[in-house]
PDB file of C-alpha atoms and ligand atoms in Angstrom:
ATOM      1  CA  UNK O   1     -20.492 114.901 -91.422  1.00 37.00           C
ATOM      2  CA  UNK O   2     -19.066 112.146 -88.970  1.00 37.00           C
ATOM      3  CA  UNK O   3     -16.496 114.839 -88.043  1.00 41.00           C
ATOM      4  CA  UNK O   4     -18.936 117.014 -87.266  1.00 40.00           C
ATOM      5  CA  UNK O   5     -20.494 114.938 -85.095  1.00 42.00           C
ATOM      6  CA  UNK O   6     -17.533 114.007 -83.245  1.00 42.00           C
ATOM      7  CA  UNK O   7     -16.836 117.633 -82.511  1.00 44.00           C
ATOM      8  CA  UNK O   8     -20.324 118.087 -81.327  1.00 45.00           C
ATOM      9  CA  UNK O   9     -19.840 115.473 -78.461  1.00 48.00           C
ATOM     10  CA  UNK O  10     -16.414 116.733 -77.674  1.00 54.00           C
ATOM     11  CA  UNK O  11     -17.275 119.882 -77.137  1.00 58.00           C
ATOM     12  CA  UNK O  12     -19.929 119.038 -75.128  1.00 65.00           C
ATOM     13  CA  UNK O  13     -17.906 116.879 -72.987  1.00 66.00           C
ATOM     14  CA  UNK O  14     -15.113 120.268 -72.499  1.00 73.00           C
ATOM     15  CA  UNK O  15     -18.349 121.950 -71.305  1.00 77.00           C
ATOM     16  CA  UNK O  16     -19.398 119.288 -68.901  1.00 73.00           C
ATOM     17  CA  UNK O  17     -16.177 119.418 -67.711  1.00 77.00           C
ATOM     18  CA  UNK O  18     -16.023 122.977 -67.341  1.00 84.00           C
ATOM     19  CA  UNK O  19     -19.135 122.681 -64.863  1.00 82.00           C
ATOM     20  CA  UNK O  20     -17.503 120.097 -63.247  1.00 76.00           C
ATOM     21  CA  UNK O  21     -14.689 121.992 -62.433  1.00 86.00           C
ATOM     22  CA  UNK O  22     -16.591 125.199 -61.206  1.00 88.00           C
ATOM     23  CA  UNK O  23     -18.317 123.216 -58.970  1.00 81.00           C
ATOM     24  CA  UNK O  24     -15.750 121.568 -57.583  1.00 83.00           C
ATOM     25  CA  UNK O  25     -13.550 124.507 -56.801  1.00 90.00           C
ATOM     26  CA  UNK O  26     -16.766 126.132 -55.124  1.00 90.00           C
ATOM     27  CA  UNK O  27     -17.323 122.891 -53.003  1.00 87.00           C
ATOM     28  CA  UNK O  28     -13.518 123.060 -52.210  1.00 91.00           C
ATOM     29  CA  UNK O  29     -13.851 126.527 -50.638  1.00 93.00           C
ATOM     30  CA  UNK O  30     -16.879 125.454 -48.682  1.00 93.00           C
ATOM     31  CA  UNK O  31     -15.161 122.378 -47.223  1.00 92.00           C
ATOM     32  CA  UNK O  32     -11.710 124.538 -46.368  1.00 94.00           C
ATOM     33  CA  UNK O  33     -14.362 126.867 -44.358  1.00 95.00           C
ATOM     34  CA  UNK O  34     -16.557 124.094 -43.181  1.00 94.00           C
ATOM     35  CA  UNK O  35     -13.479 121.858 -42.368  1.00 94.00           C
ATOM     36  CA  UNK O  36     -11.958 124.759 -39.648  1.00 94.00           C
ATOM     37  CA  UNK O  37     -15.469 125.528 -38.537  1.00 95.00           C
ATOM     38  CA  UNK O  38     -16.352 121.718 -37.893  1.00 94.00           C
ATOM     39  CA  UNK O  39     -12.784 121.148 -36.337  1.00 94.00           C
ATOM     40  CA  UNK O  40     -12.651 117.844 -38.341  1.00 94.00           C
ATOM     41  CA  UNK O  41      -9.307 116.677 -40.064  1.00 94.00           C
ATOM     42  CA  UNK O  42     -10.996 114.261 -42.165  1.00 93.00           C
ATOM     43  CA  UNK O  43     -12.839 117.236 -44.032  1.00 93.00           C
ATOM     44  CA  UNK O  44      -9.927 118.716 -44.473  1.00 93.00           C
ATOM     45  CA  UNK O  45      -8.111 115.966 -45.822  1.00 92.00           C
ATOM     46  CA  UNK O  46     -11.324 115.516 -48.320  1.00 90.00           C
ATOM     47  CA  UNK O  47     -10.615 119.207 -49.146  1.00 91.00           C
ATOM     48  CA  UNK O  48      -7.073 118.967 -49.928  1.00 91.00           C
ATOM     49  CA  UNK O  49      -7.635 115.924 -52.303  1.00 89.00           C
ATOM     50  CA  UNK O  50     -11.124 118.192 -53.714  1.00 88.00           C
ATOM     51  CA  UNK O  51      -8.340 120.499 -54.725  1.00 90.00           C
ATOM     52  CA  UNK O  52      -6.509 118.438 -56.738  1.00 88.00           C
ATOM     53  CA  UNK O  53      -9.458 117.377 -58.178  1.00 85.00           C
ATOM     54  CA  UNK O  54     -10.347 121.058 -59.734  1.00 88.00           C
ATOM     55  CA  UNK O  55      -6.670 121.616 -60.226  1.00 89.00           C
ATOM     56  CA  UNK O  56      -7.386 118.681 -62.735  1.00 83.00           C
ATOM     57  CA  UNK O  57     -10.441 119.561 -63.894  1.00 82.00           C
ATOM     58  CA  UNK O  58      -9.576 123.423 -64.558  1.00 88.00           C
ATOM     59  CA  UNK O  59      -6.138 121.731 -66.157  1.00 85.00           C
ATOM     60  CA  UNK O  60      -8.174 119.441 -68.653  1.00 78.00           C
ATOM     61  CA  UNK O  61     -10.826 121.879 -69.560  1.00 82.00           C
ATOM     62  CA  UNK O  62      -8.134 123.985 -70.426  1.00 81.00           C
ATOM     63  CA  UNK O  63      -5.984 121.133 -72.828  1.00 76.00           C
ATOM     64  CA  UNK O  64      -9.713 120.464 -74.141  1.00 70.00           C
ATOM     65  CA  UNK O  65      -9.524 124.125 -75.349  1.00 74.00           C
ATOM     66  CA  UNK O  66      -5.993 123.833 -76.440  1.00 73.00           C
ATOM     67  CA  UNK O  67      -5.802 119.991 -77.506  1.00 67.00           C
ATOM     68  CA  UNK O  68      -6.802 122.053 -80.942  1.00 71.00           C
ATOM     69  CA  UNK O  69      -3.738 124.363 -81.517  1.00 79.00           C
ATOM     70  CA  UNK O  70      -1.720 123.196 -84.212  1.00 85.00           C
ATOM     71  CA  UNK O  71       2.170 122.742 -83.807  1.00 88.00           C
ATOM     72  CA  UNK O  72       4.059 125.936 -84.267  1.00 89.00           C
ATOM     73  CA  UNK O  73       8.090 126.308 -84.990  1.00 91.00           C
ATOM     74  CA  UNK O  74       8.958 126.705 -81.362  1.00 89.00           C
ATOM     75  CA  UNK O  75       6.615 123.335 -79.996  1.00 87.00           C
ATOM     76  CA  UNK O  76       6.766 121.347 -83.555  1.00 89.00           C
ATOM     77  CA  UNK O  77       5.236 118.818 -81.353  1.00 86.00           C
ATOM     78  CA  UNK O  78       2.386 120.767 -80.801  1.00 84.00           C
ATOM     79  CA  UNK O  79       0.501 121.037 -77.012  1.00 82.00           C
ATOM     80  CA  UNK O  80       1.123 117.062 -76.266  1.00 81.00           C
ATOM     81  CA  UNK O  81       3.509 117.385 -73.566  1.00 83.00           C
ATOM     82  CA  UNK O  82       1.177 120.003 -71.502  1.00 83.00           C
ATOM     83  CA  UNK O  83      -0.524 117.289 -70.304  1.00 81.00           C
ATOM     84  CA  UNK O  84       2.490 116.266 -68.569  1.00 85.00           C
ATOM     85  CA  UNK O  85       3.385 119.546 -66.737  1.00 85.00           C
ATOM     86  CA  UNK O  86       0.102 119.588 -65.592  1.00 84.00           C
ATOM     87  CA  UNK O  87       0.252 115.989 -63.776  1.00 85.00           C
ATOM     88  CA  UNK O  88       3.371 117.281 -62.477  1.00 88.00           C
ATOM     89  CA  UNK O  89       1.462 120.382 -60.895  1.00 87.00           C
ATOM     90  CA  UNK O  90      -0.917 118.768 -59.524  1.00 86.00           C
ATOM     91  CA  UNK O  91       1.514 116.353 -57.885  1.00 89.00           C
ATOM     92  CA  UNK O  92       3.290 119.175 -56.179  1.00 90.00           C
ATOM     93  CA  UNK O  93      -0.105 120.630 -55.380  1.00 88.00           C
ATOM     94  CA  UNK O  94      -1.407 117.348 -53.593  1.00 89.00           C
ATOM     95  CA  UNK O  95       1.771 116.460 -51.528  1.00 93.00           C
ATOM     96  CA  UNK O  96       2.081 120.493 -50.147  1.00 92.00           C
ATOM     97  CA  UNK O  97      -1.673 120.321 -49.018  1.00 90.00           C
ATOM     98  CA  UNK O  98      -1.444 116.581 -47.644  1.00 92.00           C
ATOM     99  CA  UNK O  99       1.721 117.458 -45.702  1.00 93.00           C
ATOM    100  CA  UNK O 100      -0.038 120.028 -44.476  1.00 92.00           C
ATOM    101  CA  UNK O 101      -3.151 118.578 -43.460  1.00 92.00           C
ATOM    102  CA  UNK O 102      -0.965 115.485 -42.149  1.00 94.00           C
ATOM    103  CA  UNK O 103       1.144 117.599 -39.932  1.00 93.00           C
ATOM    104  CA  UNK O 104      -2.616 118.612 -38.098  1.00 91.00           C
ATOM    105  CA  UNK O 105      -3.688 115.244 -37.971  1.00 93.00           C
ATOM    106  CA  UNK O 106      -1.275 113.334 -37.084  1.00 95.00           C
ATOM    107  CA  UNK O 107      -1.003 115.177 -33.090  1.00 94.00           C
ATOM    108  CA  UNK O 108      -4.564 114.381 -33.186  1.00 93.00           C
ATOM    109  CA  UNK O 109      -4.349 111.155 -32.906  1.00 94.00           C
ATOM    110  CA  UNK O 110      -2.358 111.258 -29.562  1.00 93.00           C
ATOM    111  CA  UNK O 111      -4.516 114.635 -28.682  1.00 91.00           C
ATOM    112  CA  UNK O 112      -7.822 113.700 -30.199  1.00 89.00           C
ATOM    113  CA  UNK O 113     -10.706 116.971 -30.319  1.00 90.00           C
ATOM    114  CA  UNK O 114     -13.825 116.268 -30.869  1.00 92.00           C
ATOM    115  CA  UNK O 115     -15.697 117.156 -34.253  1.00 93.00           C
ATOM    116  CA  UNK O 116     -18.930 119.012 -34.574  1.00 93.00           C
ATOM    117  CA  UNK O 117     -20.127 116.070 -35.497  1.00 92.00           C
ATOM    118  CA  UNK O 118     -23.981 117.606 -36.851  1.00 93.00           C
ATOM    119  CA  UNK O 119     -22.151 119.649 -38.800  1.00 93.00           C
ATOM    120  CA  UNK O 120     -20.016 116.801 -40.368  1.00 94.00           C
ATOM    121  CA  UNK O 121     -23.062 115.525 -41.643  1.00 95.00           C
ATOM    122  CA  UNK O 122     -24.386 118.402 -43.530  1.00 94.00           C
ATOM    123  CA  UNK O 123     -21.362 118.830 -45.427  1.00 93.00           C
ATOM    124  CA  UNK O 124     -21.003 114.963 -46.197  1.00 94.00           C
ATOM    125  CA  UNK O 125     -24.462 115.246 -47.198  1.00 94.00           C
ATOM    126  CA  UNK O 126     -23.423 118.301 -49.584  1.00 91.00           C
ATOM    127  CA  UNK O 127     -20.591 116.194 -50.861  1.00 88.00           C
ATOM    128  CA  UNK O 128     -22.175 113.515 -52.073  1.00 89.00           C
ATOM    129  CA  UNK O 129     -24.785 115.338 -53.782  1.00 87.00           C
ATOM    130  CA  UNK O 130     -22.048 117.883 -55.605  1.00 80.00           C
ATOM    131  CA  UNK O 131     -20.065 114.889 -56.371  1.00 77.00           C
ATOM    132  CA  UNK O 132     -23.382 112.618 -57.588  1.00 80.00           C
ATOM    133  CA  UNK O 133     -24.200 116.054 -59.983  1.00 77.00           C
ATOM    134  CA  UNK O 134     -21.164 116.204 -61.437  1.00 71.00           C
ATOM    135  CA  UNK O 135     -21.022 112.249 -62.138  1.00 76.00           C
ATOM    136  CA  UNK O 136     -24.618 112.657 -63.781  1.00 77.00           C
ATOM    137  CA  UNK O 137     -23.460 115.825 -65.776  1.00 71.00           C
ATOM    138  CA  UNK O 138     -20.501 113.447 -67.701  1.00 70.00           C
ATOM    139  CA  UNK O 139     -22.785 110.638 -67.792  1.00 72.00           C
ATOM    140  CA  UNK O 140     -23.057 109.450 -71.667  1.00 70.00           C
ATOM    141  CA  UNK O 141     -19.928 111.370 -72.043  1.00 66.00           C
ATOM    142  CA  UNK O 142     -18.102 109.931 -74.889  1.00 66.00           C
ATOM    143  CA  UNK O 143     -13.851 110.914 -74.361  1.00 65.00           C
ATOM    144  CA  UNK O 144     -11.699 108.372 -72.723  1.00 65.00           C
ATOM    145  CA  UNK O 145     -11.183 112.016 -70.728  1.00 63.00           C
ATOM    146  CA  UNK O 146     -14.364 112.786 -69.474  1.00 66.00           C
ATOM    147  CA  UNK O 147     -15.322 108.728 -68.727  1.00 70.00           C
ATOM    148  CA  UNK O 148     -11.753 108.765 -66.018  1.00 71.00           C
ATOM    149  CA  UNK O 149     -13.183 111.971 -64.727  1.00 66.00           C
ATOM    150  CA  UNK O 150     -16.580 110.225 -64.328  1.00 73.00           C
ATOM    151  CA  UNK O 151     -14.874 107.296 -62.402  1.00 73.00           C
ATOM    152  CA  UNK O 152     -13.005 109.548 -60.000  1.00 76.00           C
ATOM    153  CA  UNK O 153     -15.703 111.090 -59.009  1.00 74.00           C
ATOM    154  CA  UNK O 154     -17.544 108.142 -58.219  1.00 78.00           C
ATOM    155  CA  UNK O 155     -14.966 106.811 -55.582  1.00 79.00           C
ATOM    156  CA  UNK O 156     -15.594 110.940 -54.652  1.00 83.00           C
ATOM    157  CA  UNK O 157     -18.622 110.094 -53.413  1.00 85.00           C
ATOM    158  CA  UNK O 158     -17.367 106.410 -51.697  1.00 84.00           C
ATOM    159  CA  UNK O 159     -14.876 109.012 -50.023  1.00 87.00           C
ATOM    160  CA  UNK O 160     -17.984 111.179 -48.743  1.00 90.00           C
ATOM    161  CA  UNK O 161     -20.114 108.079 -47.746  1.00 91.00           C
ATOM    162  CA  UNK O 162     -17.069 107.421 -45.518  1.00 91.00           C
ATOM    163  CA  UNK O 163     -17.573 110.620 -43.961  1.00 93.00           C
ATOM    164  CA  UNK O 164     -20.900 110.716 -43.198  1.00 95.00           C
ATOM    165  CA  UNK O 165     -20.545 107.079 -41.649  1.00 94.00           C
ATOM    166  CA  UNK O 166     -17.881 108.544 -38.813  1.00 94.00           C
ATOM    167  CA  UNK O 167     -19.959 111.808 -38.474  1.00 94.00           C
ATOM    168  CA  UNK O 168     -23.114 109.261 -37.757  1.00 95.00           C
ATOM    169  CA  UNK O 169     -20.982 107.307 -35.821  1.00 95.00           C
ATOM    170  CA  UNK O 170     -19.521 110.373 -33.549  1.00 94.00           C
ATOM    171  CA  UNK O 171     -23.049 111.405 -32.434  1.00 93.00           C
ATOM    172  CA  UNK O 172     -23.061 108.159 -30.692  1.00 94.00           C
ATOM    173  CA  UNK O 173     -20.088 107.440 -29.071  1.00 92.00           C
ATOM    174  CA  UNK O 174     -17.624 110.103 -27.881  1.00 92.00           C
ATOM    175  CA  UNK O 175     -14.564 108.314 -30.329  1.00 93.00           C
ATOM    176  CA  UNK O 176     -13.077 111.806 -31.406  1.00 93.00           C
ATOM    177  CA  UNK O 177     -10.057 109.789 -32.570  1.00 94.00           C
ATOM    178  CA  UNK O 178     -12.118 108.522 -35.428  1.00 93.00           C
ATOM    179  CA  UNK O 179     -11.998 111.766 -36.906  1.00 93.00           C
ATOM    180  CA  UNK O 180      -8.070 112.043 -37.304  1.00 94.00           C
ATOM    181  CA  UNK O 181      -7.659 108.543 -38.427  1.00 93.00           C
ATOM    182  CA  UNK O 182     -10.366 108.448 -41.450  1.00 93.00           C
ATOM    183  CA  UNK O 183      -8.179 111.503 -42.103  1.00 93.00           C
ATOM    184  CA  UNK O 184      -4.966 110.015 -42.024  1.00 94.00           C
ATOM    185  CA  UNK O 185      -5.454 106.691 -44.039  1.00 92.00           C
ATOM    186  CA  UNK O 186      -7.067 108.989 -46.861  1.00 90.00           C
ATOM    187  CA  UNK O 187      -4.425 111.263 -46.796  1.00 92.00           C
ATOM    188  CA  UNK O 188      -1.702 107.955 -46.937  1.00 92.00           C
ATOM    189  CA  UNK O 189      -3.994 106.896 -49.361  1.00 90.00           C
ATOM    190  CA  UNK O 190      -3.348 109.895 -51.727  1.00 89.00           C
ATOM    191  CA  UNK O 191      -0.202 110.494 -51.196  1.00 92.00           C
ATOM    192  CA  UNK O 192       0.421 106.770 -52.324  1.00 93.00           C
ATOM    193  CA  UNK O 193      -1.523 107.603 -55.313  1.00 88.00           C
ATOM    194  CA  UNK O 194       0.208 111.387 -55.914  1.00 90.00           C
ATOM    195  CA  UNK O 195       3.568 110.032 -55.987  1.00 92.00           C
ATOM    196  CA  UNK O 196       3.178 106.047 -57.643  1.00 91.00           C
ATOM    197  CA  UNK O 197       1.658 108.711 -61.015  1.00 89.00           C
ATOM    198  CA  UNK O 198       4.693 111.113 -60.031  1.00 92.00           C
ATOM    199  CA  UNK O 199       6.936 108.512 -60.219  1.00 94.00           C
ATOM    200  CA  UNK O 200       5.152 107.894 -63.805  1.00 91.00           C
ATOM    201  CA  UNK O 201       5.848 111.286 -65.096  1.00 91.00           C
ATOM    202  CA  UNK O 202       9.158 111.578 -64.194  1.00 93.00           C
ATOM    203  CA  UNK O 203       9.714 108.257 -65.601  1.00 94.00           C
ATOM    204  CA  UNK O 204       8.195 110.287 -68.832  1.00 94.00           C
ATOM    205  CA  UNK O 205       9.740 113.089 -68.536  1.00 93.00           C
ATOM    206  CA  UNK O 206      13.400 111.187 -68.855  1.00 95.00           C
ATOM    207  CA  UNK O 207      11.933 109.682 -71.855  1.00 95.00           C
ATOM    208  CA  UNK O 208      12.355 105.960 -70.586  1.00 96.00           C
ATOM    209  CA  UNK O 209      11.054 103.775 -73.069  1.00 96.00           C
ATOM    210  CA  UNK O 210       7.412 103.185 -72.290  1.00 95.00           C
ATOM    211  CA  UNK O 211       6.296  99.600 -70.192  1.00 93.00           C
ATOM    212  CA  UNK O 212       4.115  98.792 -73.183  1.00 92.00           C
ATOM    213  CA  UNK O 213       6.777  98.834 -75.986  1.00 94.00           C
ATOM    214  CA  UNK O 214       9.677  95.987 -75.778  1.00 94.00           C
ATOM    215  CA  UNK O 215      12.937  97.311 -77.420  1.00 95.00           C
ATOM    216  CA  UNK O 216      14.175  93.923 -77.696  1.00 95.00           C
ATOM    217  CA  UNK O 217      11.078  92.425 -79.278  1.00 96.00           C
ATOM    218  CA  UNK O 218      10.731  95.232 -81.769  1.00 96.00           C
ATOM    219  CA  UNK O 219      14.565  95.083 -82.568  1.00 96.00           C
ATOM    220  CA  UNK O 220      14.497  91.345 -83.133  1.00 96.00           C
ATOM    221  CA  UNK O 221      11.291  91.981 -85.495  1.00 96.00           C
ATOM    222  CA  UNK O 222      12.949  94.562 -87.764  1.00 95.00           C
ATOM    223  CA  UNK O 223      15.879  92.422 -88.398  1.00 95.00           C
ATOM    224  CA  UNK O 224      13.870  90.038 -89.321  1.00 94.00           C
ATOM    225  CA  UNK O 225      12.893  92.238 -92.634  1.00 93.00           C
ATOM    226  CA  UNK O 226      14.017  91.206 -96.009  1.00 90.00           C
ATOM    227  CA  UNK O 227      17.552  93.416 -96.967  1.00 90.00           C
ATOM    228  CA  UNK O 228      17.994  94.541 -93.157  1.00 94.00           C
ATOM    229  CA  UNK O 229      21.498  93.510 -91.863  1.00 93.00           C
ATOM    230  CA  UNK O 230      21.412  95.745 -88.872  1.00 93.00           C
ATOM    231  CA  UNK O 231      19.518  98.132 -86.962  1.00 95.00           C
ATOM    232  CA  UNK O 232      20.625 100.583 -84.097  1.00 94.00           C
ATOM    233  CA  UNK O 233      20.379 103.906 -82.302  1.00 94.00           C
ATOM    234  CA  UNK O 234      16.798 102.127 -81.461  1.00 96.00           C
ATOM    235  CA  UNK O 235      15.082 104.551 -79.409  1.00 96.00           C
ATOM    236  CA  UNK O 236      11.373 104.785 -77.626  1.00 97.00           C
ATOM    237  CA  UNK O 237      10.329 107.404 -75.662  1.00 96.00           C
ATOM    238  CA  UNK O 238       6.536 108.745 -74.925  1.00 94.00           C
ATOM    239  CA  UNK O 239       4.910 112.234 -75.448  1.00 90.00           C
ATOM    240  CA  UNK O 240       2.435 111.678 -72.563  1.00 86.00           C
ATOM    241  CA  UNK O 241       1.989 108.112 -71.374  1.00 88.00           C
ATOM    242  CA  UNK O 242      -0.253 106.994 -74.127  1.00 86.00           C
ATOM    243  CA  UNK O 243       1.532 108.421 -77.676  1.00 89.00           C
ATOM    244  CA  UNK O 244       5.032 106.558 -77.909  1.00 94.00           C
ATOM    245  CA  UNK O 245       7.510 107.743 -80.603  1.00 96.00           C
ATOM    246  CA  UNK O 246      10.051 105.231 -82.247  1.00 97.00           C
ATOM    247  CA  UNK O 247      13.453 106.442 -83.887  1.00 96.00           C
ATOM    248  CA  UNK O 248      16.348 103.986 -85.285  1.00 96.00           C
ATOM    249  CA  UNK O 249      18.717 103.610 -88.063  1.00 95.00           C
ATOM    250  CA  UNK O 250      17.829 100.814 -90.316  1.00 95.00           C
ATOM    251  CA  UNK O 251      21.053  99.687 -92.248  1.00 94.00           C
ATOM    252  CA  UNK O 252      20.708  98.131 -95.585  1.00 93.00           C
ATOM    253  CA  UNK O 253      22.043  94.841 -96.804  1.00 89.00           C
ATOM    254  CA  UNK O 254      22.316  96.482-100.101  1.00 85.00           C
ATOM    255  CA  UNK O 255      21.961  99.658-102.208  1.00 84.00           C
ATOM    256  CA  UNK O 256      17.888  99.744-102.531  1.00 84.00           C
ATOM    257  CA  UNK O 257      16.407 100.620-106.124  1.00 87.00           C
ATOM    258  CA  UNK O 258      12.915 102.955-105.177  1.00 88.00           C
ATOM    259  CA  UNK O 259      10.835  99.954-105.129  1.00 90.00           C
ATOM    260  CA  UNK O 260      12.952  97.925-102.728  1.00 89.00           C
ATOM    261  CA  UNK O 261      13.180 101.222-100.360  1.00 90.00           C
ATOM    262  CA  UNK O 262       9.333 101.764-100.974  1.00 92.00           C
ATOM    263  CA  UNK O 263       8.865  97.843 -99.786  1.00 93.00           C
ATOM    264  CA  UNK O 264      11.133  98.070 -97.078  1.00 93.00           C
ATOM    265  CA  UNK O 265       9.459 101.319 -95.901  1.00 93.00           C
ATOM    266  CA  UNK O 266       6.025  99.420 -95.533  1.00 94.00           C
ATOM    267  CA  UNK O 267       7.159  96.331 -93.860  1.00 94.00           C
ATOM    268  CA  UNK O 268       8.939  98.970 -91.448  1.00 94.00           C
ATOM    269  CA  UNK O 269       5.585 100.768 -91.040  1.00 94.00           C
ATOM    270  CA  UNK O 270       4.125  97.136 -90.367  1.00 94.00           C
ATOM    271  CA  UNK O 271       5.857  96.222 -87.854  1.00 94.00           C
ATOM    272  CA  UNK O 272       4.976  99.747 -86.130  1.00 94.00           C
ATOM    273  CA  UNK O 273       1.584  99.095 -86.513  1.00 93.00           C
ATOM    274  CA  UNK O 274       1.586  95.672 -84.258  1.00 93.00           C
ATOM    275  CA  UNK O 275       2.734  97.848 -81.392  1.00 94.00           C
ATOM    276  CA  UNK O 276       1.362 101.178 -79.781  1.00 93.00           C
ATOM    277  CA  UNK O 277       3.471 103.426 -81.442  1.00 94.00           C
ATOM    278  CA  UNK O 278       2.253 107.123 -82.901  1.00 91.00           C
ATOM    279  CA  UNK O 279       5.427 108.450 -84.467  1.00 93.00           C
ATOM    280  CA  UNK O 280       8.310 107.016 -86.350  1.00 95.00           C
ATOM    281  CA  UNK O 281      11.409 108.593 -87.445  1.00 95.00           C
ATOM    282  CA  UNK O 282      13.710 105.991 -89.581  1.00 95.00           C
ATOM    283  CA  UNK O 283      17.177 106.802 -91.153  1.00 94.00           C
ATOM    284  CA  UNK O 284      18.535 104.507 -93.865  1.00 92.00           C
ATOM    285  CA  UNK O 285      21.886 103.832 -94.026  1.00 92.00           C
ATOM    286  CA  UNK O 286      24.497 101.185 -96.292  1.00 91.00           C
ATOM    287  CA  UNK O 287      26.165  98.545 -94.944  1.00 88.00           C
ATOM    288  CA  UNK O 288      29.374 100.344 -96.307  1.00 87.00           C
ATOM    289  CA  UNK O 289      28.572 103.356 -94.875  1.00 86.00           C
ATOM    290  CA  UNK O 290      29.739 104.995 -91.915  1.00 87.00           C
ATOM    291  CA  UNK O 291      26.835 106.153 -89.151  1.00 87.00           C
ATOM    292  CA  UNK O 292      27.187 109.319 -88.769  1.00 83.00           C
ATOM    293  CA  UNK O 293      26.354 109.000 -84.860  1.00 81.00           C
ATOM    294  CA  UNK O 294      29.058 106.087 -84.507  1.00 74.00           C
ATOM    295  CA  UNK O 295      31.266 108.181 -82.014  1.00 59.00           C
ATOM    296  CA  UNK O 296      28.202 109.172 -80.026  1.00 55.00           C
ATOM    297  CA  UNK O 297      27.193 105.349 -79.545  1.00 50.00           C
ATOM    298  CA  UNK O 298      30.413 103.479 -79.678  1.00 50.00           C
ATOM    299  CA  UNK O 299      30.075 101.970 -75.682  1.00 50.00           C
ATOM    300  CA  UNK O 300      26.392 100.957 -76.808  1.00 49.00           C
ATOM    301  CA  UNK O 301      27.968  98.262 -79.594  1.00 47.00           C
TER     302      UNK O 301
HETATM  303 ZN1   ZN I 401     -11.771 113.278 -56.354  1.00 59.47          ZN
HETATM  304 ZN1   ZN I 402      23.550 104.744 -87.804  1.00 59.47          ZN
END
């Protein structure tokens, strides 16, 4: 029945963000139009991140749908990974749009034109309330998921506020030039973001052994088990930032009778449980036998 009632509250979360994401790609269009007809940068620039923002959202609704399917013989891992391609998507996504909206803004600031500044105002006004609906809509929500989602959009509407303080501020004093720098610092301010997480994935993608697991610690701790003389071919690597898998060759001090490979087995599995590790492959091997990867590793001895 608890299982039931899990699935209850994640589906309802994959339909909040579902709504979330419809909205936001509407509100997206609107501030693309409103952006040109306004003649303000910094819209823009709120547009281009807004589109990354739905990219996401349509992305996760869609791995909430397919988070599900079960491994098949082609992806024996199953859909883990997907989350991957799609940070990588969005990356690209974000830096084309920001280069884009950079290249307009940046002349600006030597050639500054004034916003409609009334204008400005309505669609800041527009933002925050979109943004403030969708925050309410995942409010209570109960995946790790849907409570980032809920954050982000929070510093969504921060983002707005800023907005409507220039706008405000450009009815007053003829400062065009505020326009083009709000937009610039928030598009250096994404594109800081966009490519410190890029640098993550790729980091991910060339399976480098995750920040939170130390090789060295973990090595010294399974040598430490009772009938291990050696261990290599120790390798981490993680399926998307937050599952980590852990492979190595565990040779034996002796041969094992079933209950000393059953022991050693748990206080392997032990030791994998004091760090955050989700998968473990472990081959056994003799002292007086030869690994079978020896030529592939020899430089690593
Ligand atoms: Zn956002
Ligand atoms: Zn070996």
């Amino acid at each position: 029945m608890s299982h039931d009632h899990h699935h209850h509250h994640h589906h309802d979360d994959v339909a909040n963000i579902k709504v979330a994401f419809f909205l936001n790609l509407a509100f997206t269009l609107i501030e693309i139009v409103g952006g040109v007809l306004t003649n303000s940068v910094a819209i823009l620039s709120d547009a281009v991140h807004d589109l990354g923002d739905s990219l996401s959202l349509g992305l996760s609704w869609w791995f909430g749908n397919k988070a599900k399917a079960q491994p098949t013989p082609r992806f024996s891992y199953g859909p883990k990974r997907l989350s991957l391609l799609a940070a990588l998507i969005n990356a690209l996504v974000l830096i084309t749009g920001s280069v884009l909206v950079l290249s307009e803004a940046i002349p600006r600031l030597w050639a500054p034109q004034m916003p409609h500044a009334q204008g400005m105002i309505w669609l800041a006004i527009l933002g925050i309330a979109a943004n403030g609906a969708a925050v309410f809509r995942l409010k209570g929500a109960k995946t790790q998921n849907a409570k980032v989602v809920s954050l982000h959009l929070l510093e969504d509407v921060l983002g707005w506020v800023m907005v409507l303080a220039v706008a405000i501020a450009l009815l007053f004093v003829d400062w065009p030039i505020l326009d083009p720098l709000l937009s610039v610092c928030y598009m250096l301010f994404i594109l800081y973001n966009v490519i410190k997480n890029l640098w993550n994935t790729l980091l991910i993608f060339l399976q480098a052994t995750p920040d939170d697991l130390d090789l060295k610690v973990i090595e010294e701790e399974l040598r430490q088990v009772n009938g291990v003389a050696d261990i290599h071919q120790l390798h981490a690597w993680s399926f998307d930032g937050e599952s980590h898998v852990l492979t190595a060759h565990v040779v034996a001090d002796r041969q094992l009778s079933p209950d000393n490979y059953a022991a050693l087995k748990v206080a392997l599995a032990e030791i994998c449980q004091r760090h955050p590790i989700s998968h473990t492959t472990f081959e056994i091997e003799y002292v007086d036998e030869s690994c079978r990867m020896a030529h592939r590793h020899e430089h690593s001895h």
